[in-house]
Coordinates of C-alpha atoms in Angstrom, one line a residue:
Chain Z
M1 CA -8.0 37.4 -46.6
A2 CA -10.2 34.9 -48.3
A3 CA -13.1 33.7 -46.1
S4 CA -12.1 30.1 -46.7
L5 CA -8.8 30.7 -45.0
L6 CA -10.1 32.5 -41.9
H7 CA -11.1 29.4 -40.0
D8 CA -7.8 27.7 -40.8
L9 CA -6.0 30.3 -38.7
T10 CA -5.0 29.3 -35.2
L11 CA -6.0 31.6 -32.3
A12 CA -2.5 33.1 -32.3
G13 CA -2.6 33.5 -36.0
A14 CA -6.1 35.2 -35.8
A15 CA -4.8 37.6 -33.1
R16 CA -1.8 38.5 -35.3
A17 CA -4.0 39.0 -38.3
V18 CA -6.3 41.4 -36.5
R19 CA -3.4 43.2 -34.9
T20 CA -1.8 43.8 -38.3
G21 CA -5.0 44.7 -40.0
E22 CA -4.8 41.8 -42.4
V23 CA -8.4 41.0 -41.3
S24 CA -10.9 42.8 -39.2
S25 CA -12.5 41.5 -36.0
A26 CA -15.9 42.0 -37.7
E27 CA -14.9 39.7 -40.6
L28 CA -13.5 37.0 -38.2
T29 CA -16.6 37.2 -36.0
T30 CA -19.1 37.1 -38.8
H31 CA -17.3 34.2 -40.3
A32 CA -17.3 32.3 -37.0
L33 CA -21.0 33.0 -36.5
D34 CA -21.8 31.8 -40.0
R35 CA -19.9 28.6 -39.4
L36 CA -21.6 28.1 -36.0
E37 CA -25.0 28.5 -37.7
Q38 CA -24.0 26.2 -40.6
H39 CA -22.4 23.3 -38.7
S40 CA -23.7 23.4 -35.1
P41 CA -26.9 21.4 -35.9
A42 CA -25.0 18.4 -37.2
L43 CA -22.6 18.5 -34.2
N44 CA -25.2 19.6 -31.6
C45 CA -22.4 21.8 -30.1
T46 CA -24.1 25.1 -29.4
A47 CA -26.4 26.0 -26.5
A48 CA -27.0 29.7 -27.2
T49 CA -25.5 32.2 -29.7
Y50 CA -25.2 35.9 -29.0
A51 CA -24.6 37.2 -32.5
D52 CA -25.7 40.9 -32.1
E53 CA -23.6 41.3 -29.0
A54 CA -20.6 39.7 -30.7
I55 CA -20.8 41.8 -33.8
R56 CA -21.1 45.0 -31.7
A57 CA -18.1 44.0 -29.7
A58 CA -16.1 43.2 -32.9
H59 CA -16.9 46.7 -34.3
V60 CA -15.7 48.3 -31.1
A61 CA -12.5 46.2 -31.4
D62 CA -12.0 47.4 -35.0
D63 CA -12.5 51.0 -34.0
A64 CA -9.9 50.7 -31.3
R65 CA -7.4 49.4 -33.8
T66 CA -8.3 52.2 -36.2
R67 CA -7.6 54.8 -33.4
G68 CA -4.2 53.3 -32.8
D69 CA -5.1 52.1 -29.3
E70 CA -2.8 49.7 -27.5
L71 CA -4.2 46.3 -28.2
P72 CA -4.5 43.4 -25.7
P73 CA -3.3 39.9 -26.6
L74 CA -6.6 38.4 -27.8
H75 CA -7.9 41.6 -29.4
G76 CA -10.9 40.9 -31.7
V77 CA -10.6 37.1 -31.6
P78 CA -14.0 35.2 -31.4
L79 CA -14.3 32.5 -28.8
A80 CA -17.2 30.5 -27.3
H81 CA -17.4 28.7 -24.0
K82 CA -18.8 25.8 -22.1
D83 CA -22.4 26.5 -20.9
M84 CA -21.3 26.9 -17.3
Y85 CA -19.5 30.3 -17.5
Y86 CA -21.8 33.0 -16.3
R87 CA -22.1 36.4 -18.1
A88 CA -24.7 38.7 -16.5
G89 CA -27.8 38.7 -18.6
W90 CA -27.0 35.6 -20.7
T91 CA -28.5 32.2 -20.3
C92 CA -26.5 29.6 -18.5
E93 CA -28.2 26.2 -18.5
N94 CA -25.4 23.7 -17.7
G95 CA -26.6 21.1 -20.1
S96 CA -29.6 20.5 -17.9
K97 CA -33.4 20.7 -17.6
I98 CA -33.1 21.9 -14.0
R99 CA -31.4 25.1 -15.1
K100 CA -33.4 25.7 -18.2
G101 CA -34.0 29.4 -18.7
N102 CA -31.5 30.4 -16.0
I103 CA -30.2 33.9 -16.6
A104 CA -26.9 34.7 -15.0
D105 CA -26.7 37.8 -12.7
I106 CA -22.9 37.8 -12.4
T107 CA -20.0 37.5 -14.8
S108 CA -17.3 34.9 -14.1
T109 CA -13.8 36.0 -13.5
A110 CA -12.4 34.0 -16.4
I111 CA -14.9 35.6 -18.8
E112 CA -14.1 39.1 -17.4
R113 CA -10.4 38.4 -18.0
L114 CA -11.0 37.2 -21.5
D115 CA -13.0 40.4 -22.1
A116 CA -10.1 42.4 -20.8
A117 CA -7.7 40.5 -23.1
G118 CA -9.9 41.6 -26.0
A119 CA -11.6 38.4 -26.9
I120 CA -15.1 38.4 -28.5
D121 CA -17.6 36.1 -26.8
L122 CA -20.0 34.5 -29.3
A123 CA -21.9 31.7 -27.7
R124 CA -22.3 29.1 -25.0
L125 CA -21.5 25.5 -26.0
N126 CA -23.2 22.3 -25.0
M127 CA -21.8 20.1 -22.3
V128 CA -22.5 17.0 -20.3
E129 CA -25.4 17.6 -17.8
F130 CA -23.9 19.5 -14.9
A131 CA -20.4 18.4 -16.2
L132 CA -20.8 15.0 -14.6
G133 CA -19.5 12.6 -17.2
I134 CA -16.5 12.0 -19.4
T135 CA -18.0 10.6 -22.6
G136 CA -20.0 13.6 -23.9
H137 CA -23.4 11.8 -23.6
N138 CA -26.2 14.1 -22.5
E139 CA -29.7 12.6 -22.0
I140 CA -31.3 16.1 -21.7
T141 CA -29.8 18.3 -24.5
G142 CA -28.6 15.4 -26.7
H143 CA -25.2 14.0 -27.4
V144 CA -22.6 16.3 -28.9
R145 CA -21.1 14.8 -32.1
N146 CA -17.4 14.3 -32.9
P147 CA -16.5 16.4 -36.1
W148 CA -14.2 13.6 -37.2
N149 CA -17.1 11.2 -37.4
T150 CA -20.5 12.1 -36.0
D151 CA -21.2 8.6 -34.9
H152 CA -18.4 8.8 -32.3
I153 CA -18.2 10.5 -28.9
T154 CA -16.5 13.8 -28.3
G155 CA -15.4 13.0 -24.8
G156 CA -16.8 15.1 -21.9
S157 CA -17.7 17.0 -20.1
S158 CA -16.6 20.0 -22.2
S159 CA -18.1 18.2 -25.3
G160 CA -19.3 21.3 -27.2
S161 CA -15.9 23.0 -26.6
G162 CA -14.1 20.0 -28.1
A163 CA -16.3 19.7 -31.1
A164 CA -16.5 23.5 -31.9
V165 CA -12.8 24.1 -31.7
A166 CA -11.9 20.9 -33.7
A167 CA -14.5 21.8 -36.4
R168 CA -12.8 25.2 -36.7
L169 CA -16.0 27.0 -35.7
V170 CA -14.2 29.1 -33.0
Y171 CA -10.6 29.7 -32.2
G172 CA -10.7 28.5 -28.6
S173 CA -13.0 27.8 -25.7
L174 CA -13.0 27.6 -21.9
G175 CA -13.7 24.2 -20.5
S176 CA -13.6 22.8 -17.0
D177 CA -11.9 19.6 -15.7
T178 CA -12.8 17.7 -12.6
G179 CA -11.7 14.2 -13.8
G180 CA -10.6 14.7 -17.4
S181 CA -13.3 17.0 -18.8
I182 CA -10.9 19.3 -20.7
R183 CA -8.3 16.7 -21.6
L184 CA -10.7 13.9 -22.8
P185 CA -12.7 16.1 -25.3
A186 CA -9.4 17.6 -26.5
A187 CA -8.0 14.1 -27.1
C188 CA -11.2 12.7 -28.7
C189 CA -11.5 15.7 -31.0
G190 CA -7.8 16.1 -31.9
I191 CA -7.1 19.5 -30.3
T192 CA -4.9 20.7 -27.5
G193 CA -6.2 21.3 -23.9
I194 CA -4.7 22.0 -20.6
K195 CA -6.0 21.5 -17.1
P196 CA -4.0 23.9 -14.9
T197 CA -2.8 23.3 -11.4
Y198 CA -5.6 23.3 -8.8
G199 CA -6.0 27.0 -7.8
R200 CA -4.2 28.5 -10.8
V201 CA -7.5 29.9 -12.4
S202 CA -10.4 31.4 -10.5
R203 CA -13.6 29.4 -10.4
Y204 CA -15.7 32.5 -9.5
G205 CA -18.8 32.6 -11.7
A206 CA -18.3 29.1 -13.1
M207 CA -20.8 26.3 -12.2
P208 CA -19.4 24.2 -9.4
L209 CA -19.2 20.5 -9.6
A210 CA -16.7 19.6 -6.9
Q211 CA -14.8 22.4 -5.3
S212 CA -11.8 20.3 -4.2
L213 CA -11.2 19.2 -7.8
D214 CA -12.6 21.7 -10.3
C215 CA -10.2 23.5 -12.6
V216 CA -10.9 26.1 -15.3
G217 CA -8.8 25.8 -18.5
P218 CA -8.7 26.3 -22.2
L219 CA -9.2 24.0 -25.3
A220 CA -7.7 25.3 -28.5
R221 CA -5.9 24.1 -31.6
T222 CA -2.3 24.5 -30.4
A223 CA -0.1 24.7 -27.3
E224 CA 0.6 28.4 -28.3
D225 CA -3.1 29.1 -28.4
C226 CA -3.5 27.5 -25.0
A227 CA -0.6 29.5 -23.6
L228 CA -2.3 32.8 -24.7
L229 CA -5.7 31.8 -23.2
L230 CA -4.2 30.5 -20.0
G231 CA -2.1 33.6 -19.6
A232 CA -5.2 35.7 -19.9
I233 CA -7.3 33.9 -17.3
A234 CA -4.7 32.7 -14.7
G235 CA -3.9 34.4 -11.4
H236 CA -5.3 35.1 -8.0
D237 CA -8.9 36.3 -7.6
E238 CA -10.1 37.4 -4.2
R239 CA -13.6 36.2 -5.2
D240 CA -12.3 32.6 -5.3
P241 CA -10.4 32.2 -2.0
L242 CA -8.9 28.9 -3.2
S243 CA -7.2 30.6 -6.1
N244 CA -3.5 30.7 -5.6
Q245 CA -1.7 34.0 -4.8
R246 CA 1.5 33.3 -6.8
G247 CA 2.2 35.3 -10.0
V248 CA 1.6 34.1 -13.5
P249 CA 4.6 33.4 -15.9
D250 CA 4.5 34.7 -19.5
Y251 CA 3.4 31.3 -20.9
A252 CA 3.4 32.4 -24.6
G253 CA 6.7 34.3 -24.2
G254 CA 8.4 31.2 -22.9
L255 CA 7.4 28.8 -25.6
E256 CA 10.5 29.2 -27.7
K257 CA 12.9 28.4 -24.9
S258 CA 14.9 25.3 -25.6
V259 CA 13.7 22.0 -24.3
T260 CA 17.1 20.5 -24.4
G261 CA 17.9 18.9 -21.0
L262 CA 14.3 18.9 -19.8
R263 CA 13.7 15.5 -18.3
I264 CA 10.7 13.5 -19.2
A265 CA 9.6 10.5 -17.1
V266 CA 7.9 7.5 -18.6
P267 CA 6.0 5.2 -16.3
A268 CA 7.2 1.6 -15.8
N269 CA 3.8 0.6 -14.5
H270 CA 0.1 1.6 -14.0
F271 CA -0.7 4.0 -16.8
Y272 CA -0.5 1.6 -19.8
D273 CA -2.7 -1.1 -18.1
P274 CA -5.9 -0.4 -20.1
V275 CA -4.2 1.0 -23.2
T276 CA -4.7 -0.8 -26.5
D277 CA -1.7 -1.7 -28.7
E278 CA -2.7 0.8 -31.4
V279 CA -2.9 3.7 -29.0
R280 CA 0.3 2.6 -27.3
T281 CA 2.2 2.8 -30.6
H282 CA 1.1 6.4 -31.3
V283 CA 1.9 7.5 -27.7
E284 CA 5.3 5.9 -27.8
N285 CA 6.0 7.5 -31.2
S286 CA 5.3 10.9 -29.6
L287 CA 7.9 10.2 -27.0
A288 CA 10.5 9.6 -29.8
V289 CA 9.7 13.1 -31.2
L290 CA 10.3 14.7 -27.8
R291 CA 13.5 12.8 -27.4
D292 CA 14.7 14.0 -30.8
A293 CA 13.7 17.6 -29.8
G294 CA 16.3 17.3 -27.0
A295 CA 14.4 16.0 -24.0
D296 CA 16.1 13.4 -21.7
V297 CA 13.9 10.4 -21.1
V298 CA 14.0 8.4 -17.8
E299 CA 11.8 5.5 -16.6
V300 CA 10.1 5.8 -13.2
A301 CA 8.2 3.4 -11.1
I302 CA 4.7 4.7 -10.2
P303 CA 4.0 4.2 -6.5
D304 CA 1.2 1.7 -5.7
S305 CA -0.7 4.5 -3.8
L306 CA -1.6 6.1 -7.1
S307 CA -3.8 3.2 -8.0
A308 CA -6.2 4.5 -5.3
A309 CA -6.3 8.0 -6.8
N310 CA -9.0 7.5 -9.5
L311 CA -11.6 6.0 -7.1
L312 CA -10.8 8.5 -4.4
N313 CA -11.2 11.3 -7.0
N314 CA -14.6 9.8 -7.9
L315 CA -15.6 9.6 -4.2
I316 CA -14.7 13.3 -3.6
G317 CA -16.3 14.5 -6.9
A318 CA -19.6 12.6 -6.4
T319 CA -19.9 13.6 -2.7
E320 CA -19.2 17.3 -3.3
G321 CA -21.5 17.3 -6.4
A322 CA -24.3 15.6 -4.3
A323 CA -23.9 18.3 -1.7
F324 CA -24.3 21.1 -4.3
H325 CA -27.3 19.3 -5.7
S326 CA -29.0 18.1 -2.5
R327 CA -32.0 20.4 -2.8
W328 CA -32.7 19.5 -6.5
L329 CA -32.1 15.8 -5.8
R330 CA -34.8 15.9 -3.1
E331 CA -37.3 18.1 -5.0
R332 CA -36.7 17.4 -8.7
P333 CA -35.1 14.0 -9.1
E334 CA -37.2 13.3 -12.2
D335 CA -35.6 16.3 -14.0
Y336 CA -32.2 14.8 -14.0
G337 CA -31.1 12.5 -16.8
P338 CA -31.0 8.9 -15.3
T339 CA -27.3 8.5 -15.5
T340 CA -26.6 11.9 -13.9
L341 CA -29.1 11.1 -11.1
V342 CA -27.4 7.8 -10.3
R343 CA -24.0 9.5 -10.3
F344 CA -25.1 12.2 -7.8
L345 CA -26.8 9.6 -5.6
T346 CA -23.5 7.7 -5.4
G347 CA -22.1 10.8 -3.7
A348 CA -25.2 11.2 -1.5
M349 CA -24.5 7.8 -0.1
C350 CA -20.9 8.4 1.0
P351 CA -20.3 8.5 4.7
A352 CA -18.7 11.7 5.9
D353 CA -15.7 10.0 7.4
R354 CA -14.8 8.3 4.2
Y355 CA -15.1 11.5 2.2
L356 CA -12.8 13.3 4.7
E357 CA -10.3 10.4 4.6
A358 CA -10.3 10.6 0.8
L359 CA -9.5 14.4 1.1
S360 CA -6.8 13.9 3.7
L361 CA -5.1 11.3 1.7
R362 CA -4.4 13.7 -1.1
S363 CA -1.2 15.1 0.4
V364 CA 0.0 11.6 1.3
V365 CA -0.5 10.2 -2.2
L366 CA 0.9 13.4 -3.8
K367 CA 4.1 13.2 -1.7
D368 CA 4.5 9.5 -2.8
F369 CA 4.0 10.5 -6.4
A370 CA 6.3 13.6 -6.3
D371 CA 9.1 11.6 -4.6
A372 CA 8.9 8.9 -7.4
V373 CA 8.5 11.2 -10.4
F374 CA 9.6 14.8 -9.8
T375 CA 12.9 13.9 -8.1
K376 CA 13.9 12.3 -11.4
A377 CA 12.1 14.4 -14.0
D378 CA 10.5 17.7 -14.9
L379 CA 7.5 16.2 -16.7
L380 CA 5.6 12.9 -17.0
H381 CA 4.6 11.5 -20.4
V382 CA 1.6 9.2 -20.3
P383 CA -1.3 8.1 -22.5
L384 CA -4.7 9.9 -22.3
M385 CA -7.7 8.2 -23.9
P386 CA -6.6 4.5 -23.6
M387 CA -8.6 3.1 -26.5
P388 CA -9.6 4.4 -30.0
V389 CA -12.5 6.8 -29.7
P390 CA -15.6 4.7 -29.5
T391 CA -19.0 5.3 -31.0
I392 CA -21.9 7.0 -29.1
E393 CA -23.9 3.8 -29.3
E394 CA -21.2 1.5 -28.0
T395 CA -20.8 3.7 -24.9
D396 CA -24.4 4.6 -24.1
F397 CA -25.4 3.7 -20.6
G398 CA -28.9 2.8 -21.7
T399 CA -27.8 0.4 -24.5
N400 CA -24.6 -1.0 -23.0
K401 CA -25.1 -1.3 -19.3
D402 CA -23.0 -4.4 -18.9
G403 CA -19.7 -3.0 -20.1
F404 CA -20.4 0.6 -18.9
P405 CA -18.6 0.7 -15.5
E406 CA -15.5 -0.9 -17.0
F407 CA -15.5 1.4 -20.0
I408 CA -15.8 4.5 -17.7
A409 CA -13.1 3.3 -15.4
A410 CA -10.7 2.7 -18.4
T411 CA -11.5 6.0 -20.0
G412 CA -10.6 8.0 -16.9
H413 CA -7.7 5.8 -15.9
C414 CA -5.1 8.3 -17.1
T415 CA -6.8 11.5 -16.2
R416 CA -8.7 11.4 -12.9
C417 CA -5.6 10.8 -10.8
F418 CA -4.2 14.2 -11.8
N419 CA -7.3 16.0 -10.5
Y420 CA -6.8 14.2 -7.2
L421 CA -3.2 15.2 -7.1
G422 CA -4.0 18.8 -8.3
L423 CA -1.3 18.7 -10.9
P424 CA -1.3 20.5 -14.3
A425 CA -1.8 18.2 -17.3
A426 CA -2.2 18.7 -21.0
S427 CA -3.6 16.7 -23.9
I428 CA -1.6 16.9 -27.2
P429 CA -2.8 15.2 -30.4
C430 CA -0.3 12.7 -31.8
G431 CA -2.0 10.7 -34.6
F432 CA -5.1 8.8 -35.7
T433 CA -6.2 5.3 -35.1
D434 CA -7.5 3.0 -37.8
N435 CA -11.1 4.2 -37.2
G436 CA -10.0 7.7 -38.4
L437 CA -10.4 9.3 -34.9
P438 CA -7.6 11.2 -33.2
V439 CA -5.3 9.9 -30.5
S440 CA -3.4 12.1 -28.0
F441 CA -0.7 11.9 -25.3
Q442 CA -0.6 13.6 -22.0
L443 CA 2.1 15.7 -20.3
V444 CA 2.0 16.3 -16.6
G445 CA 4.0 18.8 -14.7
R446 CA 5.0 19.9 -11.2
P447 CA 2.5 22.1 -9.4
F448 CA 2.1 25.5 -11.1
D449 CA 4.6 24.5 -13.8
E450 CA 2.2 24.8 -16.7
A451 CA 5.0 26.7 -18.5
A452 CA 7.1 23.5 -18.9
I453 CA 4.2 21.5 -20.2
L454 CA 3.3 24.2 -22.8
R455 CA 6.9 24.6 -23.8
M456 CA 7.4 20.9 -24.4
A457 CA 4.0 20.6 -26.2
H458 CA 5.0 23.5 -28.4
A459 CA 8.3 21.8 -29.3
Y460 CA 6.3 18.7 -30.2
Q461 CA 3.9 20.7 -32.4
R462 CA 6.9 22.4 -34.2
D463 CA 8.1 19.0 -35.3
T464 CA 4.7 17.4 -36.1
D465 CA 1.5 18.4 -38.0
W466 CA -1.2 16.3 -36.2
H467 CA -2.6 19.5 -34.7
T468 CA -3.1 21.0 -38.1
R469 CA -5.3 18.2 -39.5
T470 CA -8.9 19.4 -40.0
P471 CA -12.1 17.3 -40.1
E472 CA -14.2 17.4 -43.2
L473 CA -17.6 18.7 -42.2
Chain R
M1 CA -22.8 -9.5 3.6
A2 CA -22.2 -7.2 0.7
D3 CA -25.8 -7.7 -0.6
K4 CA -27.2 -6.6 2.8
R5 CA -25.0 -3.6 2.8
V6 CA -26.1 -2.7 -0.7
E7 CA -29.7 -3.1 0.3
A8 CA -29.3 -1.0 3.4
V9 CA -27.6 1.8 1.6
T10 CA -30.1 1.7 -1.2
T11 CA -33.0 1.9 1.3
W12 CA -31.3 4.7 3.1
A13 CA -30.7 6.7 -0.1
Q14 CA -34.3 6.3 -1.2
E15 CA -35.6 7.5 2.1
V16 CA -33.2 10.5 2.3
Q17 CA -33.8 11.5 -1.2
A18 CA -37.5 11.0 -0.9
L19 CA -37.5 9.1 -4.2
S20 CA -40.8 7.4 -5.2
S21 CA -39.2 5.0 -7.6
K22 CA -35.9 3.2 -7.7
P23 CA -33.7 4.9 -10.3
M24 CA -31.8 2.9 -12.8
G25 CA -28.5 1.5 -11.5
L26 CA -28.9 2.5 -7.8
D27 CA -27.6 -0.9 -6.7
E28 CA -24.5 -0.4 -8.8
S29 CA -24.1 3.0 -7.2
A30 CA -24.4 1.6 -3.7
E31 CA -21.7 -1.0 -4.6
S32 CA -19.5 1.7 -6.0
V33 CA -19.7 3.9 -3.0
I34 CA -19.0 1.0 -0.6
K35 CA -16.0 0.0 -2.8
S36 CA -14.6 3.5 -2.9
G37 CA -15.3 4.1 0.8
D38 CA -13.5 0.9 1.7
L39 CA -10.6 1.9 -0.5
A40 CA -10.3 5.2 1.2
R41 CA -10.2 3.5 4.6
N42 CA -7.8 0.8 3.5
T43 CA -5.5 3.3 1.8
A44 CA -5.5 5.4 4.9
R45 CA -4.5 2.4 6.9
D46 CA -1.9 1.1 4.4
L47 CA -0.2 4.5 4.0
H48 CA -0.1 5.1 7.8
M49 CA -1.9 8.4 7.4
P50 CA -0.7 10.5 10.4
F51 CA -3.3 11.6 12.8
E52 CA -2.4 15.3 12.2
T53 CA -3.0 15.2 8.4
E54 CA -5.6 17.6 7.3
P55 CA -6.9 18.6 3.9
S56 CA -4.9 21.9 4.2
A57 CA -1.7 19.8 4.1
F58 CA -2.4 19.3 0.4
G59 CA -2.4 23.0 -0.4
K60 CA 0.9 23.4 1.5
L61 CA 2.5 20.5 -0.4
L62 CA 1.4 21.9 -3.8
N63 CA 3.2 25.1 -2.9
D64 CA 6.3 23.4 -1.6
L65 CA 6.6 21.3 -4.8
T66 CA 6.3 24.3 -7.1
P67 CA 9.6 25.1 -9.0
D68 CA 11.2 28.5 -8.6
D69 CA 10.0 29.8 -12.0
G70 CA 6.4 28.8 -11.3
C71 CA 6.0 32.5 -10.0

């Protein structure tokens, strides 16, 4: 296969090509490493590359195919992950100065499971400092750049993952999502990402931000790619006691099931409050595609209690984050970026009773929400990034302090509440705004029903080509 | 009233965190945590949160709401 075609493959396509011998894992891996080396400097998306290890693993994968071994689903496919997934012996710096030079002494469960599924691990990708931020800005390691226009934000905190997958440098990446950190980079960069249900994927060996909210999940080009990655990493892990015991469906195997009769709820209130007309038009157009694919659409009233969810999510996230960081906040406050320091201090100031109230309210707000939405529908269709993707300069805390809190509140308006509720939610690209940057919609499902989200997203991507558009680098 | 609360929380945070200089935006953070904390309290009151509710109720409800094919 011509080298110029290799990076146009989806993850699923790359896995098929390796399996059939159309291309070797060594060819794919070398090509991905070359592209990382060539394009990472402009995008600032790579924290560390492990080329020798990756090439060795690719040759082992090719030998297994030559021998006729049974091949796992991601056999020989190169990936790279957010710089918060530990692999014993590799650096893991979390986009920070405080963890500079940190060498992991354990390997995370998600990475182990991707290894078992045959994936090749190339690199660690840049991220927002300690994953605490949703724009992609990083005052320590530099801002990651959006491949569609390097003046614009990538979204965060899985900023390097969004940029590297969108730029066709790697076929997929693990991110993490505490308030939108998988879905916002996926949306800003025009790729697909899914935050699974709270507890669906083990967090063992992943840097913690807020243990009540953190979710591990994939960013990739398509819903099919996400289905393959999620299928590989999901499931109970005794090393993460909060991971759920239930079994894992065959996400990829269920993608071709009909969506006829699946009911999609659209909100009569709340979600569109901060959404611009331009974004609204694209999101509503995506709903028409889903209706044409066979989905039944019903309008639902979002309960007033959900309006509290975003702030309560912030309260829990900042408080738990401050607890993890309390020693460094005392001993090394000058080593945090100023914005990160302020965000953690917000949590350090929260009284314990308010934190516990915010946690206890989750079941009450979830019950309200489920009664309103899931008694009438299987999925909820809502916007994601409410405005066209802004520039880095427009949204920098240092240069735009006046509008910063409002911008951050609006950006997370459609994402944070689903971390608070623990529900699965995916970002699916559905067009481009006039500034040439991508726009996406969001599908939200019942607890542990990622399969319905992925099936509907796959049906959408069968009928549209937004996910196939590639930025010119 | 609000200004005094912000000042009190700011002072407290500086002492607890042993910070030698006031970091950028700490006043805004103090306002934010007061606003969020008040919201938590008000929401708890408005929703008539039962005395018995615990964080573990959330995990149980997630499981109860899972469809049959969620495995």
